[in-house]
Every structure is written in C-alpha cells, then in structure tokens.
Amino acid sequence: MVKGFVRTLEAVIAAFIVIIFIVNFYVTLKPQETLPSAYSCLKDLDNKGLLRTYAKTGQEDQLKQDLGSCLKLNLNARICSSLDCSAEIPENKNVRATSYVLSGEAIYQKFLIRVWVWL
Amino acid sequence: MKGQVYLLIGVLTVLALLSLRSLTPFIQTRPETTIKDDFFNLRNELVNAVDVSLLNESSPQKLMDNLNDFAGFARDAYSQRGYKLNSVYSFAYNASRISVGNFLGESMTGVSVTLLPTGETQNIPLINDGQSVLLSFTQTQGEFTVVVNSNVKSFYYKGLSSPTDGSVSQYFYNNLTLGSAFIKDSFYFNRTINK
C-alpha cells in the first residue's frame, strides 16, 4: 500500500515537473529577433531623403535592395505614378502588402509605392 | 511500472522541449501598416503638396488642383486595400482666397465659410464628393480666422486627437486644415487659422 502511494507520488511529481516547465516555456518565450515593418522601412528611407529620389528617378531596384537589407524577408516593390500598380508575387504564400504615397519633391508629383512581403 | 519511470519520462520530456526551443528560430515580424500610419502618411504628403506648390509660386487654383489631385489619388490607393481613409481640407491662400475640398466619400451640404473678424460669410449649398470650391473674400490683409461648417458629421479616429463637440481628427499646418477620418455618418469642422 505504501509502495503504491510512493509510486503515485513520483508520477505526480513527474507531471508537475513537465507542467511547470511548459508553463514557464511559453511565459518566457521571447522572439530572438524582431523585424521592422515594410512601412517603417519606407518611412526611414523617406526620412533619409532617399525614397523621393528613388521615386523621382524610378530606381525600383535600388529601392528593393534597401528594403531587402532593412526587412530581411522576401519582397517585391513597385514605384508607380498611377493606381495601376501590381507586381508578381507568389500565389502559395501569405503575402502582406504595404502602400506609401508621395506628393513629390521640389515639384508636385504623385507616387504610389507598394511593397509586398512574404516569408 | 515503477514510479521512477514517470520521473525519468518527465525529465526527458523537459530536455526534449529545451533542445527544440534552442534549435527553432523564433522571429517576430511587426504588423504591417496601420490606419494611423496611413493617416500620418496622407497628412504629411498633403502638407508637402502645399509646400511644393508654394515653392513653385503656384496660383491658388493650381495649389487647389494639386491638393485635389493628391487627395483623390491617395484615397483611391487606400480603397484598393479595402478601406476608406477619407479627407476634407480647407486652405487659405490668403484672406481673400480660401478653398475647401471634399474627399469624404459623400456630399457635403450646407457648407458655410466665414472669415473673421469681418464676419463675411459665403454659403455653398453642396460640395459633391471629389469636388472643391475656391472662394473669394474682400479682406486682403491682416489677421484673419476661417471657420468652416457643414452639416455633415463624422466620427474621429481615436488616438489622433481628442474629439471636441463631435469634431473629427484634424491637423493644422500653416494655412492648411485637414480633417481625415473613417466616415460613418457626418462630419463638421471649424478651426481658427491665423496668418
């Protein structure tokens, strides 16, 4: 009878160890790295005075390169002066899109910058 | 089975989970654009449209055309993403030329624009969505205040500004007044602009 009790106690202790660990595992789970959003990358480029230059001169490749080093994710980007602004994106991925509008630099020129991001 | 076996299994499970945790990279990505981001983007670029227009010494009509063009363009760009971020603006080029643009997604009726301190008022019965009006007043210099009222109401986007008597989130810069919000019912705004 005592033996049975000890075995049950040991099993209960084992269960406690696992439960406490799992709870602690999720409570303390922190991301190793937090990536910025596409919008914040675009905003940074705008604050540095680069985004308007890229838009004005149509430097899409340079824009993609800068966004790539900021986002560290797969992406596609377009600089458009009209609302007809699409790009090739993978169909089987969960793609997130971001828009950023610009009204020119020195002279009035409207631009729509679209960025598509996927893992 | 002896009880120690359960203890052993428990410890092994913990070890397995620990190794899984260390081997699996956990990268968090920030959520993409929020409505607040878009509002500030629209706001800053409308201000920029005014700045570049003034820089090029554009006429009041040209400045209004640029504001209209951009407000409509931005609204259509947001609508492609499935939501409405509408705006209304008033711009005082000087005391004698004041424009009001409606990009609320609905008509504004009963609009009145009053120039203070003279009290000169102009009434516009209807400004359709996507339209703007350029008004001429007789006052040409000195301190002035523009008050724009409409019977259209709206609800403001929380976090952008405190609502006062039902007004919408607004932004004031130079002589530009911008109201922008998700429009549900109706909207009105008034504000003092000092030159």
Tab-separated table of C-alpha atoms in Angstrom:
chain	number	residue	atom	x	y	z
A	1	MET	CA	0.000	0.000	0.000
A	2	VAL	CA	2.854	2.344	0.937
A	3	LYS	CA	4.688	1.314	-2.260
A	4	GLY	CA	1.691	2.210	-4.383
A	5	PHE	CA	1.435	5.548	-2.655
A	6	VAL	CA	5.137	6.338	-3.316
A	7	ARG	CA	4.774	5.417	-6.994
A	8	THR	CA	1.732	7.622	-7.365
A	9	LEU	CA	3.597	10.445	-5.627
A	10	GLU	CA	6.536	10.041	-8.012
A	11	ALA	CA	4.230	10.115	-11.016
A	12	VAL	CA	2.546	13.252	-9.706
A	13	ILE	CA	5.937	14.907	-9.173
A	14	ALA	CA	6.931	13.993	-12.746
A	15	ALA	CA	3.719	15.506	-14.076
A	16	PHE	CA	4.365	18.686	-12.067
A	17	ILE	CA	7.871	18.972	-13.494
A	18	VAL	CA	6.525	18.801	-17.052
A	19	ILE	CA	3.600	21.191	-16.426
A	20	ILE	CA	5.742	23.795	-14.660
A	21	PHE	CA	8.314	23.604	-17.426
A	22	ILE	CA	5.732	24.005	-20.220
A	23	VAL	CA	4.101	26.988	-18.498
A	24	ASN	CA	7.486	28.583	-17.947
A	25	PHE	CA	8.448	27.772	-21.546
A	26	TYR	CA	5.578	29.816	-23.010
A	27	VAL	CA	5.645	32.633	-20.450
A	28	THR	CA	9.318	33.357	-21.049
A	29	LEU	CA	9.225	32.737	-24.802
A	30	LYS	CA	10.712	35.824	-26.412
A	31	PRO	CA	11.486	36.385	-30.082
A	32	GLN	CA	15.160	36.169	-30.936
A	33	GLU	CA	14.730	38.929	-33.455
A	34	THR	CA	12.012	41.494	-34.200
A	35	LEU	CA	11.939	42.593	-37.797
A	36	PRO	CA	10.666	46.032	-38.781
A	37	SER	CA	7.565	46.507	-40.898
A	38	ALA	CA	7.775	47.489	-44.546
A	39	TYR	CA	6.104	50.779	-43.676
A	40	SER	CA	8.743	51.685	-41.096
A	41	CYS	CA	11.493	50.821	-43.608
A	42	LEU	CA	9.851	53.084	-46.194
A	43	LYS	CA	9.481	55.814	-43.593
A	44	ASP	CA	13.162	55.518	-42.685
A	45	LEU	CA	14.148	55.811	-46.338
A	46	ASP	CA	11.889	58.857	-46.646
A	47	ASN	CA	13.444	60.461	-43.564
A	48	LYS	CA	16.891	59.901	-45.065
A	49	GLY	CA	15.761	61.690	-48.210
A	50	LEU	CA	16.245	58.596	-50.386
A	51	LEU	CA	12.691	57.496	-51.068
A	52	ARG	CA	11.663	60.606	-53.013
A	53	THR	CA	14.828	60.427	-55.081
A	54	TYR	CA	14.176	56.772	-55.904
A	55	ALA	CA	10.588	57.628	-56.835
A	56	LYS	CA	11.572	60.592	-58.979
A	57	THR	CA	14.256	58.644	-60.842
A	58	GLY	CA	12.358	55.336	-60.928
A	59	GLN	CA	15.065	53.383	-59.105
A	60	GLU	CA	12.986	50.351	-58.220
A	61	ASP	CA	15.975	48.018	-57.992
A	62	GLN	CA	17.748	50.296	-55.532
A	63	LEU	CA	14.551	50.550	-53.509
A	64	LYS	CA	14.218	46.745	-53.387
A	65	GLN	CA	17.843	46.439	-52.335
A	66	ASP	CA	17.453	48.927	-49.480
A	67	LEU	CA	14.191	47.350	-48.367
A	68	GLY	CA	15.774	43.899	-48.526
A	69	SER	CA	18.563	44.891	-46.161
A	70	CYS	CA	16.038	46.515	-43.810
A	71	LEU	CA	13.374	43.791	-43.858
A	72	LYS	CA	15.466	40.637	-44.323
A	73	LEU	CA	12.454	38.992	-45.946
A	74	ASN	CA	11.358	38.088	-49.460
A	75	LEU	CA	9.798	41.096	-51.121
A	76	ASN	CA	8.808	42.840	-54.278
A	77	ALA	CA	8.320	46.583	-54.662
A	78	ARG	CA	6.967	48.963	-57.278
A	79	ILE	CA	7.126	52.704	-57.760
A	80	CYS	CA	4.030	53.847	-59.638
A	81	SER	CA	2.640	57.186	-60.709
A	82	SER	CA	-0.827	55.717	-61.205
A	83	LEU	CA	-3.068	53.340	-59.303
A	84	ASP	CA	-2.305	50.566	-61.769
A	85	CYS	CA	0.432	49.207	-59.560
A	86	SER	CA	0.810	45.450	-59.398
A	87	ALA	CA	3.710	43.020	-59.317
A	88	GLU	CA	4.480	39.339	-59.495
A	89	ILE	CA	4.009	37.740	-56.107
A	90	PRO	CA	3.944	34.058	-55.142
A	91	GLU	CA	0.472	32.555	-55.141
A	92	ASN	CA	1.060	29.929	-52.487
A	93	LYS	CA	2.470	32.272	-49.855
A	94	ASN	CA	0.929	34.515	-47.281
A	95	VAL	CA	1.778	37.914	-48.753
A	96	ARG	CA	1.381	41.212	-46.929
A	97	ALA	CA	1.138	44.461	-48.853
A	98	THR	CA	2.015	47.986	-47.798
A	99	SER	CA	1.376	51.275	-49.571
A	100	TYR	CA	3.108	54.619	-49.211
A	101	VAL	CA	2.040	57.741	-51.063
A	102	LEU	CA	4.296	60.641	-52.008
A	103	SER	CA	3.474	64.076	-53.354
A	104	GLY	CA	6.839	64.898	-54.862
A	105	GLU	CA	9.953	66.794	-54.024
A	106	ALA	CA	10.551	70.351	-55.181
A	107	ILE	CA	7.705	69.963	-57.661
A	108	TYR	CA	4.333	68.298	-57.256
A	109	GLN	CA	4.436	64.696	-58.472
A	110	LYS	CA	2.298	61.925	-57.060
A	111	PHE	CA	3.693	58.459	-56.490
A	112	LEU	CA	2.349	55.256	-55.040
A	113	ILE	CA	4.931	52.899	-53.604
A	114	ARG	CA	3.773	49.353	-52.992
A	115	VAL	CA	5.719	46.677	-51.167
A	116	TRP	CA	4.772	43.009	-50.939
A	117	VAL	CA	6.428	40.902	-48.257
A	118	TRP	CA	6.346	37.178	-47.605
A	119	LEU	CA	8.280	34.611	-45.578
B	1	MET	CA	5.841	0.085	-13.835
B	2	LYS	CA	7.711	1.809	-11.066
B	3	GLY	CA	7.070	5.472	-10.239
B	4	GLN	CA	10.648	6.466	-11.078
B	5	VAL	CA	9.887	5.772	-14.732
B	6	TYR	CA	7.439	8.685	-14.769
B	7	LEU	CA	10.062	10.919	-13.214
B	8	LEU	CA	12.526	9.826	-15.884
B	9	ILE	CA	9.993	10.419	-18.674
B	10	GLY	CA	9.279	13.884	-17.215
B	11	VAL	CA	12.925	14.855	-17.195
B	12	LEU	CA	13.445	13.510	-20.729
B	13	THR	CA	10.400	15.456	-21.990
B	14	VAL	CA	11.799	18.648	-20.470
B	15	LEU	CA	15.154	18.010	-22.115
B	16	ALA	CA	13.481	17.336	-25.471
B	17	LEU	CA	11.485	20.593	-25.272
B	18	LEU	CA	14.583	22.530	-24.265
B	19	SER	CA	16.525	21.240	-27.254
B	20	LEU	CA	13.584	22.006	-29.566
B	21	ARG	CA	13.465	25.545	-28.225
B	22	SER	CA	17.143	26.151	-28.809
B	23	LEU	CA	17.035	24.703	-32.324
B	24	THR	CA	13.942	26.516	-33.576
B	25	PRO	CA	14.494	30.161	-34.536
B	26	PHE	CA	11.641	32.395	-33.446
B	27	ILE	CA	11.477	35.602	-35.442
B	28	GLN	CA	8.725	38.078	-34.913
B	29	THR	CA	7.625	40.450	-37.640
B	30	ARG	CA	5.873	43.693	-36.849
B	31	PRO	CA	2.345	44.115	-38.182
B	32	GLU	CA	2.167	45.951	-41.480
B	33	THR	CA	0.766	49.407	-41.975
B	34	THR	CA	-1.823	50.556	-39.511
B	35	ILE	CA	-4.580	53.059	-40.195
B	36	LYS	CA	-2.711	55.537	-38.061
B	37	ASP	CA	0.377	55.156	-40.263
B	38	ASP	CA	-1.724	55.801	-43.347
B	39	PHE	CA	-3.356	58.838	-41.778
B	40	PHE	CA	0.022	60.397	-40.987
B	41	ASN	CA	1.320	59.488	-44.426
B	42	LEU	CA	-1.667	61.216	-46.047
B	43	ARG	CA	-1.392	64.194	-43.717
B	44	ASN	CA	2.337	64.713	-44.305
B	45	GLU	CA	2.006	64.398	-48.055
B	46	LEU	CA	-0.901	66.837	-48.283
B	47	VAL	CA	1.245	69.300	-46.351
B	48	ASN	CA	4.101	68.532	-48.731
B	49	ALA	CA	1.786	69.140	-51.708
B	50	VAL	CA	1.075	72.600	-50.293
B	51	ASP	CA	4.772	73.261	-49.650
B	52	VAL	CA	5.952	72.277	-53.123
B	53	SER	CA	3.096	74.217	-54.717
B	54	LEU	CA	4.013	77.348	-52.756
B	55	LEU	CA	7.677	76.763	-53.532
B	56	ASN	CA	6.830	76.926	-57.206
B	57	GLU	CA	4.717	80.021	-56.632
B	58	SER	CA	1.636	78.262	-57.879
B	59	SER	CA	-1.596	80.194	-58.210
B	60	PRO	CA	-4.432	79.471	-55.738
B	61	GLN	CA	-6.156	77.487	-58.478
B	62	LYS	CA	-3.036	75.417	-59.195
B	63	LEU	CA	-2.490	74.748	-55.492
B	64	MET	CA	-6.082	73.618	-55.127
B	65	ASP	CA	-5.743	71.399	-58.215
B	66	ASN	CA	-2.654	69.755	-56.699
B	67	LEU	CA	-4.400	69.173	-53.367
B	68	ASN	CA	-7.441	67.740	-55.104
B	69	ASP	CA	-5.358	65.518	-57.319
B	70	PHE	CA	-3.381	64.142	-54.423
B	71	ALA	CA	-6.306	63.727	-52.009
B	72	GLY	CA	-8.221	61.766	-54.659
B	73	PHE	CA	-5.179	59.701	-55.622
B	74	ALA	CA	-4.397	58.757	-52.004
B	75	ARG	CA	-7.998	57.897	-51.262
B	76	ASP	CA	-8.206	55.608	-54.289
B	77	ALA	CA	-4.920	53.966	-53.298
B	78	TYR	CA	-6.279	53.200	-49.829
B	79	SER	CA	-9.565	51.961	-51.236
B	80	GLN	CA	-7.632	49.401	-53.300
B	81	ARG	CA	-6.573	47.951	-49.975
B	82	GLY	CA	-10.189	47.668	-48.964
B	83	TYR	CA	-10.791	50.566	-46.630
B	84	LYS	CA	-11.773	54.206	-46.601
B	85	LEU	CA	-9.413	56.872	-45.404
B	86	ASN	CA	-11.226	59.994	-46.470
B	87	SER	CA	-10.271	63.586	-46.007
B	88	VAL	CA	-11.562	67.092	-46.149
B	89	TYR	CA	-9.389	70.154	-46.305
B	90	SER	CA	-9.586	73.894	-46.279
B	91	PHE	CA	-6.726	76.038	-47.392
B	92	ALA	CA	-6.374	79.788	-47.005
B	93	TYR	CA	-4.015	81.040	-49.670
B	94	ASN	CA	-4.508	84.376	-48.038
B	95	ALA	CA	-7.517	86.055	-46.503
B	96	SER	CA	-9.033	86.696	-49.904
B	97	ARG	CA	-8.747	83.204	-51.419
B	98	ILE	CA	-9.918	80.171	-49.478
B	99	SER	CA	-10.550	76.704	-50.849
B	100	VAL	CA	-12.462	73.770	-49.387
B	101	GLY	CA	-12.077	70.269	-50.804
B	102	ASN	CA	-14.385	67.376	-50.094
B	103	PHE	CA	-12.976	63.841	-50.236
B	104	LEU	CA	-15.250	62.398	-47.616
B	105	GLY	CA	-16.884	59.832	-49.838
B	106	GLU	CA	-20.198	61.670	-49.596
B	107	SER	CA	-21.587	65.085	-50.434
B	108	MET	CA	-21.212	67.966	-48.013
B	109	THR	CA	-24.302	70.110	-47.798
B	110	GLY	CA	-24.982	73.375	-46.067
B	111	VAL	CA	-21.336	74.428	-46.065
B	112	SER	CA	-20.601	77.905	-44.792
B	113	VAL	CA	-17.221	79.588	-44.785
B	114	THR	CA	-16.907	82.604	-42.528
B	115	LEU	CA	-13.985	84.967	-42.411
B	116	LEU	CA	-13.409	86.638	-39.071
B	117	PRO	CA	-13.220	89.306	-37.765
B	118	THR	CA	-15.172	90.828	-40.660
B	119	GLY	CA	-17.848	88.159	-40.426
B	120	GLU	CA	-18.060	87.864	-44.183
B	121	THR	CA	-19.747	84.557	-44.960
B	122	GLN	CA	-20.156	82.524	-48.083
B	123	ASN	CA	-22.623	79.675	-48.245
B	124	ILE	CA	-22.169	76.713	-50.514
B	125	PRO	CA	-25.287	74.551	-50.640
B	126	LEU	CA	-23.488	71.483	-51.959
B	127	ILE	CA	-19.928	70.230	-52.458
B	128	ASN	CA	-20.032	66.848	-54.086
B	129	ASP	CA	-17.554	64.159	-53.202
B	130	GLY	CA	-14.272	64.747	-55.037
B	131	GLN	CA	-15.050	68.401	-55.667
B	132	SER	CA	-13.631	71.576	-54.246
B	133	VAL	CA	-14.504	75.244	-54.265
B	134	LEU	CA	-12.291	78.294	-54.386
B	135	LEU	CA	-13.875	81.275	-52.700
B	136	SER	CA	-13.020	84.946	-52.903
B	137	PHE	CA	-13.371	87.283	-49.956
B	138	THR	CA	-12.982	91.014	-49.818
B	139	GLN	CA	-10.489	91.097	-46.946
B	140	THR	CA	-6.995	91.086	-48.342
B	141	GLN	CA	-4.678	91.569	-45.386
B	142	GLY	CA	-4.344	91.430	-41.628
B	143	GLU	CA	-5.113	88.772	-39.048
B	144	PHE	CA	-7.943	86.543	-40.013
B	145	THR	CA	-9.786	83.441	-38.922
B	146	VAL	CA	-11.537	80.963	-41.147
B	147	VAL	CA	-14.461	78.974	-39.834
B	148	VAL	CA	-15.886	76.210	-41.977
B	149	ASN	CA	-19.072	74.470	-41.002
B	150	SER	CA	-21.048	71.745	-42.625
B	151	ASN	CA	-23.980	69.669	-41.569
B	152	VAL	CA	-22.024	66.525	-42.391
B	153	LYS	CA	-20.783	64.687	-39.330
B	154	SER	CA	-18.220	62.030	-38.763
B	155	PHE	CA	-16.536	60.052	-36.091
B	156	TYR	CA	-12.909	60.615	-35.408
B	157	TYR	CA	-10.156	58.099	-35.431
B	158	LYS	CA	-9.258	57.500	-31.844
B	159	GLY	CA	-5.754	58.298	-30.762
B	160	LEU	CA	-5.215	61.040	-33.288
B	161	SER	CA	-6.877	63.852	-31.422
B	162	SER	CA	-9.421	64.443	-28.758
B	163	PRO	CA	-12.896	64.951	-30.071
B	164	THR	CA	-14.470	68.227	-29.129
B	165	ASP	CA	-18.158	68.720	-29.705
B	166	GLY	CA	-18.211	65.839	-32.139
B	167	SER	CA	-15.462	67.077	-34.394
B	168	VAL	CA	-13.136	64.855	-36.301
B	169	SER	CA	-9.404	64.384	-36.092
B	170	GLN	CA	-7.822	67.450	-37.553
B	171	TYR	CA	-4.439	68.700	-38.470
B	172	PHE	CA	-3.365	72.293	-38.824
B	173	TYR	CA	-0.283	73.478	-40.543
B	174	ASN	CA	0.463	76.833	-41.999
B	175	ASN	CA	-2.886	77.717	-43.520
B	176	LEU	CA	-3.925	74.171	-44.244
B	177	THR	CA	-6.604	72.474	-42.208
B	178	LEU	CA	-7.009	68.795	-42.781
B	179	GLY	CA	-9.631	66.539	-41.351
B	180	SER	CA	-9.357	62.884	-42.070
B	181	ALA	CA	-11.282	60.004	-40.707
B	182	PHE	CA	-13.247	56.936	-41.351
B	183	ILE	CA	-16.561	58.328	-42.301
B	184	LYS	CA	-19.724	56.860	-40.978
B	185	ASP	CA	-22.426	59.414	-40.605
B	186	SER	CA	-21.453	63.000	-40.839
B	187	PHE	CA	-18.714	65.472	-40.294
B	188	TYR	CA	-18.086	69.043	-39.469
B	189	PHE	CA	-15.091	71.034	-38.522
B	190	ASN	CA	-14.149	74.523	-37.619
B	191	ARG	CA	-10.855	75.982	-36.738
B	192	THR	CA	-9.054	79.211	-36.388
B	193	ILE	CA	-6.265	79.906	-38.787
B	194	ASN	CA	-4.086	82.869	-38.046
B	195	LYS	CA	-1.959	84.323	-40.754
